[in-house]
Coordinates of C-alpha atoms in Angstrom, one line a residue:
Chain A
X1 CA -77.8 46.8 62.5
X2 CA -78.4 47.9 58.7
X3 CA -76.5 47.6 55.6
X4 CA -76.0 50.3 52.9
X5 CA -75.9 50.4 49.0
X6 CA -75.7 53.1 46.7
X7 CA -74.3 53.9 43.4
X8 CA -73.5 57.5 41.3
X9 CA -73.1 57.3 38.0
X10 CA -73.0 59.6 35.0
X11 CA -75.2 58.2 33.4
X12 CA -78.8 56.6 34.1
X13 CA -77.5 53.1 35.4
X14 CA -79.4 50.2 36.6
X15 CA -78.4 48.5 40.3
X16 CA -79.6 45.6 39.6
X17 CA -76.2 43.4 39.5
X18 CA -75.5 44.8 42.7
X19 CA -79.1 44.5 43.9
X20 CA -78.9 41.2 43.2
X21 CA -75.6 40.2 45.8
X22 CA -77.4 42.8 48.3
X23 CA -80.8 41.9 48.6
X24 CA -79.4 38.4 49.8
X25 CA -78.3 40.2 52.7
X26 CA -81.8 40.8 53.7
X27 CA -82.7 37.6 54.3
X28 CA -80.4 34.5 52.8
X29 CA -76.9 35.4 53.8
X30 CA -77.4 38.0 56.8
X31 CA -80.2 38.7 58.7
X32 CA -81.1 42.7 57.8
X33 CA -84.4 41.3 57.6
X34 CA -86.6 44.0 59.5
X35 CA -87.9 46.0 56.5
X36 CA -85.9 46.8 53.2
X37 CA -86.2 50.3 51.4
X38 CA -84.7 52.1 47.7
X39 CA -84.8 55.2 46.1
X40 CA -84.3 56.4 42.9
X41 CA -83.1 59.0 41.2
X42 CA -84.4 59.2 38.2
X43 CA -84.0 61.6 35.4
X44 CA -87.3 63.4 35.7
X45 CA -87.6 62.7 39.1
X46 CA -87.5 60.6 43.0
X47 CA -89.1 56.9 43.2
X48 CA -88.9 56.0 46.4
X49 CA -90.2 52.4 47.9
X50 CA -89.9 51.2 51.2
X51 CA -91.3 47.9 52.8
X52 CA -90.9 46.7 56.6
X53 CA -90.6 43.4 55.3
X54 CA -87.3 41.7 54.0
X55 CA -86.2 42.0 51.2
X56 CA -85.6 38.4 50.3
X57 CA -89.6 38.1 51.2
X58 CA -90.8 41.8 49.5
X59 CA -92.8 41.7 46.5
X60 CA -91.6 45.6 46.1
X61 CA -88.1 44.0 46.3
X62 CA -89.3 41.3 43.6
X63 CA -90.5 44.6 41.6
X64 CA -87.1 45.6 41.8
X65 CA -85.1 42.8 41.0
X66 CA -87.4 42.1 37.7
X67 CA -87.8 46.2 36.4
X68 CA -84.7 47.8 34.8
X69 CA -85.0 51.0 36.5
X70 CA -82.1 53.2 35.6
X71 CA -81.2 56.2 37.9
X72 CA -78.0 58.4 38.4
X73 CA -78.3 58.5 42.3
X74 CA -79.5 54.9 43.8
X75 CA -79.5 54.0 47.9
X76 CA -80.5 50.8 49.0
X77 CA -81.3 50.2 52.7
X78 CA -81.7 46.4 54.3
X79 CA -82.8 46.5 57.8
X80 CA -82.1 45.2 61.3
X81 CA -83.9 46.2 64.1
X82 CA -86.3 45.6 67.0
X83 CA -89.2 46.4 65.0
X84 CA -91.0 46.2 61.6
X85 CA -92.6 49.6 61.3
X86 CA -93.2 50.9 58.1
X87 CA -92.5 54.5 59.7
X88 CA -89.0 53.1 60.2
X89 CA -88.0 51.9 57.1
X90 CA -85.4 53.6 55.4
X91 CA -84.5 55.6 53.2
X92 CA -86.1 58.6 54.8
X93 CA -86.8 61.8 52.2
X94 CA -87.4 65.5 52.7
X95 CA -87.5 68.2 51.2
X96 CA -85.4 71.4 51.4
X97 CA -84.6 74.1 49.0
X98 CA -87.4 72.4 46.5
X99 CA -84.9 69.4 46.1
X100 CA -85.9 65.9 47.7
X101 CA -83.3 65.0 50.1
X102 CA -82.4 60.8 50.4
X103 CA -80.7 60.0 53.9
X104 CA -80.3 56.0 54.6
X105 CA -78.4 55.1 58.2
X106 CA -76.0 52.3 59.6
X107 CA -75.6 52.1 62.9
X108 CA -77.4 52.4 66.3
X109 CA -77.1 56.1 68.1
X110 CA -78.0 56.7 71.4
X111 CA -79.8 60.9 70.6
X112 CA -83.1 59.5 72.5
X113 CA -80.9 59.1 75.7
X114 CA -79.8 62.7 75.2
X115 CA -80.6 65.2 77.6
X116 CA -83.2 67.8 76.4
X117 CA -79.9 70.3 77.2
X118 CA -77.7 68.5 74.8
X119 CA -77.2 70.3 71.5
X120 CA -78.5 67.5 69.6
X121 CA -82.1 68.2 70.9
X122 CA -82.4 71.7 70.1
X123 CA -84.3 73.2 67.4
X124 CA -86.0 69.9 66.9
X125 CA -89.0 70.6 65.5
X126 CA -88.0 74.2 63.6
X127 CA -88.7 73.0 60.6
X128 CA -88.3 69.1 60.1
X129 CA -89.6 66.5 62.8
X130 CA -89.4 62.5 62.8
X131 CA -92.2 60.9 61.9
X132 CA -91.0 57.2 62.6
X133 CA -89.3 56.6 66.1
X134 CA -85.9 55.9 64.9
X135 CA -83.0 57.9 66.0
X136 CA -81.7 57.6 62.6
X137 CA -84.4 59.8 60.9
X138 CA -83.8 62.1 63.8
X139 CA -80.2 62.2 63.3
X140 CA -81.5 63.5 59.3
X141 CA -84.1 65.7 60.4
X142 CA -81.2 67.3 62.9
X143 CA -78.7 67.4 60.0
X144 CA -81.9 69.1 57.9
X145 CA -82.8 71.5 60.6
X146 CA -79.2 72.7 60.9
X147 CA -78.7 73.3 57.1
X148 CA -82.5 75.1 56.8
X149 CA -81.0 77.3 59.5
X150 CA -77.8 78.1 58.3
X151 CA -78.4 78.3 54.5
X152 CA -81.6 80.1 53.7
X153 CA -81.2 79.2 49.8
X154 CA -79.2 76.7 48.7
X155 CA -74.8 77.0 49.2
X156 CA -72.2 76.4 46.8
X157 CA -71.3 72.7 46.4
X158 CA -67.7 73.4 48.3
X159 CA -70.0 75.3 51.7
X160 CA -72.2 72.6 51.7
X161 CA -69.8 69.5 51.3
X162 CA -67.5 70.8 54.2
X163 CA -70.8 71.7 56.2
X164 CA -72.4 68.3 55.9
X165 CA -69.3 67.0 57.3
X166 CA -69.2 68.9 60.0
X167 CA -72.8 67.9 60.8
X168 CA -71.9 63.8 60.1
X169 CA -68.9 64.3 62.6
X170 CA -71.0 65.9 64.7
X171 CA -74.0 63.2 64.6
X172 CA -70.9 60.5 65.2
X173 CA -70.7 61.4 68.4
X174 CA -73.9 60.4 69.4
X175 CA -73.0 56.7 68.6
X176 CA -72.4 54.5 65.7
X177 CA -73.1 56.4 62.6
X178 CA -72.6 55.3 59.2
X179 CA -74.7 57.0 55.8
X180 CA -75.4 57.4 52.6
X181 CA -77.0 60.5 51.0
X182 CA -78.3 62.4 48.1
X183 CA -80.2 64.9 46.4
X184 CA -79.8 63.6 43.0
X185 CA -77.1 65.2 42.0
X186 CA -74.4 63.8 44.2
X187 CA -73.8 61.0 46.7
X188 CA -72.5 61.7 50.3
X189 CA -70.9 58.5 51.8
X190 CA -69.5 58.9 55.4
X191 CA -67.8 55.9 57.5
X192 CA -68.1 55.9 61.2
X193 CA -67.0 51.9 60.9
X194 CA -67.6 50.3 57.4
X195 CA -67.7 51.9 53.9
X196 CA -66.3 50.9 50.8
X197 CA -66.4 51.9 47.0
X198 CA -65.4 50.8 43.6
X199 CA -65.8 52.9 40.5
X200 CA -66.2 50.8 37.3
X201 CA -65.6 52.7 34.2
X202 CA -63.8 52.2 30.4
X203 CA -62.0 49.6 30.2
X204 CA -64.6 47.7 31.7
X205 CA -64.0 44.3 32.8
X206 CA -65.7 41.6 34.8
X207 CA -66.7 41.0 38.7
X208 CA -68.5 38.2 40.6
X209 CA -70.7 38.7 43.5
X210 CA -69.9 37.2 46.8
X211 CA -73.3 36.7 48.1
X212 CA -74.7 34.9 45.0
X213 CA -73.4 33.1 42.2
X214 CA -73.9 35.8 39.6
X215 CA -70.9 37.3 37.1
X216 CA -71.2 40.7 34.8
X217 CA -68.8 41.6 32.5
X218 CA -69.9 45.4 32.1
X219 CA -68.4 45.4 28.9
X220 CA -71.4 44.3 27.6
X221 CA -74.0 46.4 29.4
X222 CA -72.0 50.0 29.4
X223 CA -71.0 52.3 27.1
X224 CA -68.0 53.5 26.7
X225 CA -68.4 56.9 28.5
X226 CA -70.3 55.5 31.4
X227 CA -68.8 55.7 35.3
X228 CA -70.4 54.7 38.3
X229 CA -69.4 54.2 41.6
X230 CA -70.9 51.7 43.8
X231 CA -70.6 52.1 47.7
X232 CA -71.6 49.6 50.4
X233 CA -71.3 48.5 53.7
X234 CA -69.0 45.6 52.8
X235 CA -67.8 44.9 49.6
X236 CA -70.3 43.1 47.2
X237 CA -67.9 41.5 44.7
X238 CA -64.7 39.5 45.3
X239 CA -62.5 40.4 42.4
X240 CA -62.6 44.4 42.4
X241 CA -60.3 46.8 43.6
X242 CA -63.1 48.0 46.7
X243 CA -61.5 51.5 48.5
X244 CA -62.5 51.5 52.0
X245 CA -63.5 54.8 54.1
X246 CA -61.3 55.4 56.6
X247 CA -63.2 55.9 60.0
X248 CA -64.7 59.5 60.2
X249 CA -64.5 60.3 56.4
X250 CA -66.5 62.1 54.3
X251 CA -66.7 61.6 50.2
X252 CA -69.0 62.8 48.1
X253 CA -69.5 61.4 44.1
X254 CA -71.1 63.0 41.0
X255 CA -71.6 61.9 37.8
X256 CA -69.5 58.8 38.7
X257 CA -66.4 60.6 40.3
X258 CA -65.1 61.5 43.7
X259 CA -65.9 65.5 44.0
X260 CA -65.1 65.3 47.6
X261 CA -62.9 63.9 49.9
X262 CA -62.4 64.8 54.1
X263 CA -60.2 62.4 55.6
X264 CA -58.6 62.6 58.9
X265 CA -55.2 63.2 59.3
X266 CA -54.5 59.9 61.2
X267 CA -56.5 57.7 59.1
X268 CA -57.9 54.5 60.7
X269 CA -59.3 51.7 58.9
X270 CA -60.9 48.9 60.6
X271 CA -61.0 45.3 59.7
X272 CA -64.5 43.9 58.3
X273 CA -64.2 41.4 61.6
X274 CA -63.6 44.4 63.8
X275 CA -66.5 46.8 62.1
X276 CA -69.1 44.1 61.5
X277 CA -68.4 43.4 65.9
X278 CA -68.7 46.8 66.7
X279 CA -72.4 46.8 65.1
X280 CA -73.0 43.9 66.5
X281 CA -72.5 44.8 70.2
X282 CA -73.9 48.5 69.4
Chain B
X1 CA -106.9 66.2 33.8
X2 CA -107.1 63.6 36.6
X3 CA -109.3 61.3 38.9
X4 CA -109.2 61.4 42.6
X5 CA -109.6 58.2 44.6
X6 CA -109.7 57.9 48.3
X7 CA -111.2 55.4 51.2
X8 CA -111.2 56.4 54.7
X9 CA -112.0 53.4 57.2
X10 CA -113.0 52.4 60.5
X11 CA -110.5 49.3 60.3
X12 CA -107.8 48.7 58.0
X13 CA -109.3 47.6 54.5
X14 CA -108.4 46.6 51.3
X15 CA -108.8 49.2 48.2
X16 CA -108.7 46.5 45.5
X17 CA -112.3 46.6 44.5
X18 CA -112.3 50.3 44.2
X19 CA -109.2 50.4 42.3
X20 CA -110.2 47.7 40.0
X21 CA -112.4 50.3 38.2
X22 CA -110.4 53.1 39.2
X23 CA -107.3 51.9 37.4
X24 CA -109.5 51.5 34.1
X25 CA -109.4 55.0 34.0
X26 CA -106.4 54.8 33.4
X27 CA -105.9 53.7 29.8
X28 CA -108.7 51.8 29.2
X29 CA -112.1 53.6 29.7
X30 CA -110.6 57.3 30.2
X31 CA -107.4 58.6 28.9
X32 CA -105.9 59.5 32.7
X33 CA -102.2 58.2 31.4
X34 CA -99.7 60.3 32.3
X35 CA -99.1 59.3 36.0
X36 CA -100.7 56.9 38.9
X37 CA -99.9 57.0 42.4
X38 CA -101.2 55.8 45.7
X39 CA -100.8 56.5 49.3
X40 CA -101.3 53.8 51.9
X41 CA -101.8 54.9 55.2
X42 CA -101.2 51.6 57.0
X43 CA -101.2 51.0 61.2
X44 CA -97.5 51.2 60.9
X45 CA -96.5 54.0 58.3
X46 CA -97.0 55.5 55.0
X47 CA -96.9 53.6 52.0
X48 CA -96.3 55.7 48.7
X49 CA -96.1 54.7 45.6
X50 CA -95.7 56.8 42.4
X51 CA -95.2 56.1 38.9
X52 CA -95.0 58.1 35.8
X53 CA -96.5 55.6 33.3
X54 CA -100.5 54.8 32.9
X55 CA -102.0 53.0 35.5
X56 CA -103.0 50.8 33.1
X57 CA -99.1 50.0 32.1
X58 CA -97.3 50.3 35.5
X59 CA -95.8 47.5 37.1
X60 CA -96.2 49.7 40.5
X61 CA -100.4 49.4 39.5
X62 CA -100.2 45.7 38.6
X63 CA -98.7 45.4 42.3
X64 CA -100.9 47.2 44.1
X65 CA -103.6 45.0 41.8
X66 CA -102.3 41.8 42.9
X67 CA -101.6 42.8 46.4
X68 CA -103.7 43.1 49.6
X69 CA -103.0 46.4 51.4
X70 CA -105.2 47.3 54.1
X71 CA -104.8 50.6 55.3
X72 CA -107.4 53.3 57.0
X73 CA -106.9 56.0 54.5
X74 CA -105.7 55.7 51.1
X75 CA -105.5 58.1 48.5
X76 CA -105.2 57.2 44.4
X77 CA -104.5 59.5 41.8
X78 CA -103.9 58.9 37.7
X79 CA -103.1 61.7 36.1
X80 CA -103.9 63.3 32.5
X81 CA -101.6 66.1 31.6
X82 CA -98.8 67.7 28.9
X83 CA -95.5 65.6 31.0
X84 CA -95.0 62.2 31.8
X85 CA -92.1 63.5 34.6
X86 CA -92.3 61.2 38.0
X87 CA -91.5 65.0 39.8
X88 CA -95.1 66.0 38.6
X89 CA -96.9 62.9 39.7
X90 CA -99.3 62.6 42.5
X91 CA -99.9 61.9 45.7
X92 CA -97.4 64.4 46.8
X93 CA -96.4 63.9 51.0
X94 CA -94.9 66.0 53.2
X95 CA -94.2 66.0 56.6
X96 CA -95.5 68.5 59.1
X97 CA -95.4 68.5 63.2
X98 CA -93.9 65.2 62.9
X99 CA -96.7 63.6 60.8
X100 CA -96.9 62.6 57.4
X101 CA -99.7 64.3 54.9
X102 CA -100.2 63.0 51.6
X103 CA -102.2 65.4 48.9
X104 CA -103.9 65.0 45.6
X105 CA -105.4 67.1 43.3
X106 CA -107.5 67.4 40.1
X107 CA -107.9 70.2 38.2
X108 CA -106.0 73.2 36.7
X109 CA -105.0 76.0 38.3
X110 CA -103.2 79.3 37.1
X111 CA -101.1 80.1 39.8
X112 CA -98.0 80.1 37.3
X113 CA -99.4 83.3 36.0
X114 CA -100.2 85.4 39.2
X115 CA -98.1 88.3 39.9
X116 CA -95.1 87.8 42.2
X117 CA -96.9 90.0 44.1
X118 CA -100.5 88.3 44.7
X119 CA -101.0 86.7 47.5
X120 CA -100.5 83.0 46.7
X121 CA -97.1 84.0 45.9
X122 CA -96.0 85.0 49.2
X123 CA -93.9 83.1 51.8
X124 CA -93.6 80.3 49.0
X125 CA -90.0 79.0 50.3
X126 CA -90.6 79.9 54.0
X127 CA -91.0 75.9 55.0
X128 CA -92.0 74.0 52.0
X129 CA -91.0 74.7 48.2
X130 CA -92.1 72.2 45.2
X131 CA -89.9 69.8 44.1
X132 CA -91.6 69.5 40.6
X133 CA -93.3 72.0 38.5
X134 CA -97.4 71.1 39.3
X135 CA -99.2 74.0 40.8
X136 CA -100.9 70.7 42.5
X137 CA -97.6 70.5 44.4
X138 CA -97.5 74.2 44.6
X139 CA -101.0 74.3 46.0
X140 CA -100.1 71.7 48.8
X141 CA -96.8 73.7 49.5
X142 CA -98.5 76.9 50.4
X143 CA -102.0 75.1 52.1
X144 CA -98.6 73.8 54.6
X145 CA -96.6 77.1 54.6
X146 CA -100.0 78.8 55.6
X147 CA -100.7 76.2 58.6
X148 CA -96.9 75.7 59.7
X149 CA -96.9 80.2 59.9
X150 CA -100.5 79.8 61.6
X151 CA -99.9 76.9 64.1
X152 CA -96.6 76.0 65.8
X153 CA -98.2 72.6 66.8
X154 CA -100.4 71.0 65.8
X155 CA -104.0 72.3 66.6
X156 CA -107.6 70.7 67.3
X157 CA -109.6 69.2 65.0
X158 CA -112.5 71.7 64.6
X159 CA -109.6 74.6 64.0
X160 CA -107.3 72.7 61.5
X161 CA -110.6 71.1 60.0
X162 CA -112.2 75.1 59.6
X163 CA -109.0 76.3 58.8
X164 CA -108.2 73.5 55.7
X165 CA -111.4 75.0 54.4
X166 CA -110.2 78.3 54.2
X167 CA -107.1 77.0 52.6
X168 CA -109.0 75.2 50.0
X169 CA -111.6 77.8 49.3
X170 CA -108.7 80.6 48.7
X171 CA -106.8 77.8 46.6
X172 CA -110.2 77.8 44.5
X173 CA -109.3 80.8 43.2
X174 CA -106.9 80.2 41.2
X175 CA -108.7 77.6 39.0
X176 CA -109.9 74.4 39.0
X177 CA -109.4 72.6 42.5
X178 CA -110.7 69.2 43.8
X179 CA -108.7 67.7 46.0
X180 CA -108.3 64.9 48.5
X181 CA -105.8 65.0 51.7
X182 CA -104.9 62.8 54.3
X183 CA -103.0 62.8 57.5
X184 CA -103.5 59.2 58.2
X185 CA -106.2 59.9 60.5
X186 CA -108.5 61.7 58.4
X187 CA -109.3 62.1 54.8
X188 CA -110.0 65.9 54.1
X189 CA -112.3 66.0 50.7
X190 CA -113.1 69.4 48.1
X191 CA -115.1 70.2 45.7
X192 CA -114.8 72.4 43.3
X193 CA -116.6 70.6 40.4
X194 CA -117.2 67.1 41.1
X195 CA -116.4 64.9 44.1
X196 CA -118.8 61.8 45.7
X197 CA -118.9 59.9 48.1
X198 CA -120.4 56.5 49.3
X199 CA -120.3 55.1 52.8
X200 CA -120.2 50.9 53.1
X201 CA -121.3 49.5 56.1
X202 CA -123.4 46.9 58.1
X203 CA -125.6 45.3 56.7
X204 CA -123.6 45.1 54.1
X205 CA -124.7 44.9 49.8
X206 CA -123.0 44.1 46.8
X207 CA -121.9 46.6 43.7
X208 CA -120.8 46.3 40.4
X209 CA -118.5 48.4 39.1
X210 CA -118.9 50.8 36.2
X211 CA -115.2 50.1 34.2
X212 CA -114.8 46.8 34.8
X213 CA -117.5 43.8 34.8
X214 CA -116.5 43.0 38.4
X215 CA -119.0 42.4 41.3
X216 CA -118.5 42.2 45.3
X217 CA -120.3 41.2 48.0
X218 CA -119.2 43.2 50.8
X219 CA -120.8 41.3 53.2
X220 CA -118.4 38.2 52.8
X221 CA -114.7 40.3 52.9
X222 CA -116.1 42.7 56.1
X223 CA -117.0 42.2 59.6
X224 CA -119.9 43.3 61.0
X225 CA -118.1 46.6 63.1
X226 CA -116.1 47.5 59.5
X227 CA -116.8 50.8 58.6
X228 CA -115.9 52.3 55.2
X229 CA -116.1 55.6 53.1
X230 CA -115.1 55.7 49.2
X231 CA -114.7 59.1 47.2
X232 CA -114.0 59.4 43.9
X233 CA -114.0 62.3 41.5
X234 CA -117.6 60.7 40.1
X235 CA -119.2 56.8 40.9
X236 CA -117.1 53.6 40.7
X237 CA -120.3 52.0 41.2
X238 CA -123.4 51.7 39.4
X239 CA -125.6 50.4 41.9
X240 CA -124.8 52.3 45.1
X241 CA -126.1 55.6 46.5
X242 CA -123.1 57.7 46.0
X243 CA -123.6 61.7 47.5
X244 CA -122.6 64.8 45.8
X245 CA -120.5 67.2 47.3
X246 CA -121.6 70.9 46.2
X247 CA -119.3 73.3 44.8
X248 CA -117.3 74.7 47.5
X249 CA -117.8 72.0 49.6
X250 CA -115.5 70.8 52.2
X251 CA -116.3 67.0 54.0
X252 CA -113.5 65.3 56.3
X253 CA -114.2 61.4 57.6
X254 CA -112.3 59.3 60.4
X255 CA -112.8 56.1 60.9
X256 CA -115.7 55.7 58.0
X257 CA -118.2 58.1 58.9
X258 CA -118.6 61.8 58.0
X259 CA -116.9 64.1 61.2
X260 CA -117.1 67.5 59.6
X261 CA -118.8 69.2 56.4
X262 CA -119.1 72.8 55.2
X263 CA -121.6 73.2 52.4
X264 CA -122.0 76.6 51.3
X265 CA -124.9 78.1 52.2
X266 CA -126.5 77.8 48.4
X267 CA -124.8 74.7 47.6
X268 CA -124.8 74.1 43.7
X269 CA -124.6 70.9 42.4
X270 CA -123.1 70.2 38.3
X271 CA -124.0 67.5 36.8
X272 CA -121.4 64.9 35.7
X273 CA -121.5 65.8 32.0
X274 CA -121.1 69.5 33.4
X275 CA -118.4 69.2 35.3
X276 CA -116.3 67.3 33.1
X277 CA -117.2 69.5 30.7
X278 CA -115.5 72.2 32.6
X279 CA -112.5 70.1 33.0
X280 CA -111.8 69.3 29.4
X281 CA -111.9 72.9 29.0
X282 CA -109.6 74.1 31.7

């Protein structure tokens, strides 16, 4: 299994607090250790590295961890698989509409299993086809395909927020299924299992990472009209107020705030015991 | 203006002596400042990095410095123009029948100013749309449109090879146009000015570079089988027999050696002087 991170924010913010606590995850405190991947949004444009190494060993991780990149859309992908292809490493990109697209998955899905009748493999290769093998850059250049289809230029932000979550519900049913997305304007999180987020804004206070011994008090690095939100798999600091997804919801952040919400009438949240066993046995 | 750099190999290998006088270029002997980016194409994936700072400057260059890649095509590109935006910067990818293709290009074009009507202009956002504001990007957008329209899969080698050469020759038309282009498999090369090429192989010299005050033996880092090409907008080396491509000229290599050229029928060669003559005054 994976792990995700991302963070919105209104203004250009750097990860690199939460980077910190994750990055252990890829390596020192968990074992996502099969390639490690991040992309940036910058404000003049995508920077996107990926390594199949881990990214407690990675010198593009190192470059992370010691540049100061600031970015309004950031997703941060630590890996756990059978392999250590580059082709596999995540985040994927594409693009459609001129935008670059930012996709990063949880889970394992079982679309290769699929028969070539099932709804999931039609259409593959109309416009966007897997390069890698994974079934989670499938799953994106499905979700891709559909919206290309549908939407010959690009929706309003309401269309395409419901449609996307049509298209993750849909993609849930092929088996575990838990991502982060963006285009650089917003940040689509949707829980299959795990998925949790804090927003941190004025007044500021302090938080502690639970993977290393590291304290901020963002007093002292934000201004006062700065907001980001910060999601992950699991929560990456012990003393915050961390909202979790309930399973099958859809959010979506800009500039720091919630924009969307789609949660399901009966909402179910799962333990971090139960979630973290479900990807374990996937 | 910009400088192309690409190596096409038999066996994964290392760019670092190439790149060691490349990235000079960069901010020391040549004013190419306002962008680097390379394109690894290693056994297991694409490697891309891009950057919008010098290659002189950028941490992303200092890794790639310090770092031993080996990959059977790579592609380098620093980049001399009015923006510093990481949108505009080179090598641009995209993915087409599943495979990744990685583009870059030097020169300056004038699509901006054809008529919505001329031909370059049409089916722009059928597949593939720039994400930044290059006609570089633009260029590689409609070379893909054209071959996605043409070819649902993927065809031979002799028919993409011929019809890449079209591509580029109709792309000439519209200004200056060098270009290098990868699929991991080949490296596609184009000439409209200046373009050379030298091919290392057993029994192996040495060179010294032109930027830098730095020597190799290639005898001691390859084996006897290794196989290498090197392009680059003009020699690296002072000491090598580098070829010209003519104006117009279209060369592709796999695995080192040369698999397909089309030199026009009255090939004209510029000299170095001339040719960057004609660049500083596009």
């Amino acid at each position: 299994m994976c792990q995700l991170l991302g963070m919105n924010s209104k203004n250009p913010a750097d990860i690199g607090f939460s980077f910190a606590g994750f990055r252990a995850r890829g390596g020192l405190t968990d074992d996502h250790v099969d390639g490690f991947g991040i992309a940036y949004f910058e404000p003049t444009g995508l920077r996107l590295y990926c390594d199949n190494r881990a990214a407690m060993d990675s010198p593009l991780a190192e470059l992370v961890s010691q540049t100061r990149v600031k970015a309004d859309n950031t997703i941060v992908h630590i890996r756990k698989s059978d392999d250590q292809l580059l082709s596999n490493a995540h985040p994927f990109t594409r693009e459609i509409w001129g935008e670059a697209w930012v996709f990063s998955h949880n889970g394992k899905m079982t679309i290769k299993d699929a028969a070539d009748s099932d709804p999931i493999k039609q259409g593959k290769s109309r416009h966007y086809c897997p390069v890698g093998d994974t079934d989670s850059e499938f799953a994106f250049c499905y979700l891709l395909n559909q919206l290309k289809e549908q939407f010959e230029y690009k929706p309003d932000a309401r269309t395409l927020y419901e449609f996307l979550t049509v298209q993750c519900r849909f993609l849930a049913n092929y088996g575990l299924f838990n991502c982060l997305m963006s285009n650089g304007e917003w940040m689509l999180g949707y829980a299959n299992t795990l998925l949790f987020h804090v927003t941190r804004q004025t007044p500021f206070g302090s938080a502690a990472l639970i993977d290393v011994d590291v304290t901020m008090d963002f007093e002292t690095v934000n201004e006062t009209d700065d907001v980001m939100t910060v999601l992950a798999t699991t929560p990456l600091t012990s003393d915050e107020d961390w909202q979790q997804l309930a399973v099958d919801e859809c959010i979506i952040f800009a500039e720091g705030h919630m924009v969307y919400q789609d949660v399901p009438t009966r909402p179910v949240y799962l333990s971090i015991e139960e979630g973290l066993k479900i990807a374990k046995n996937a």
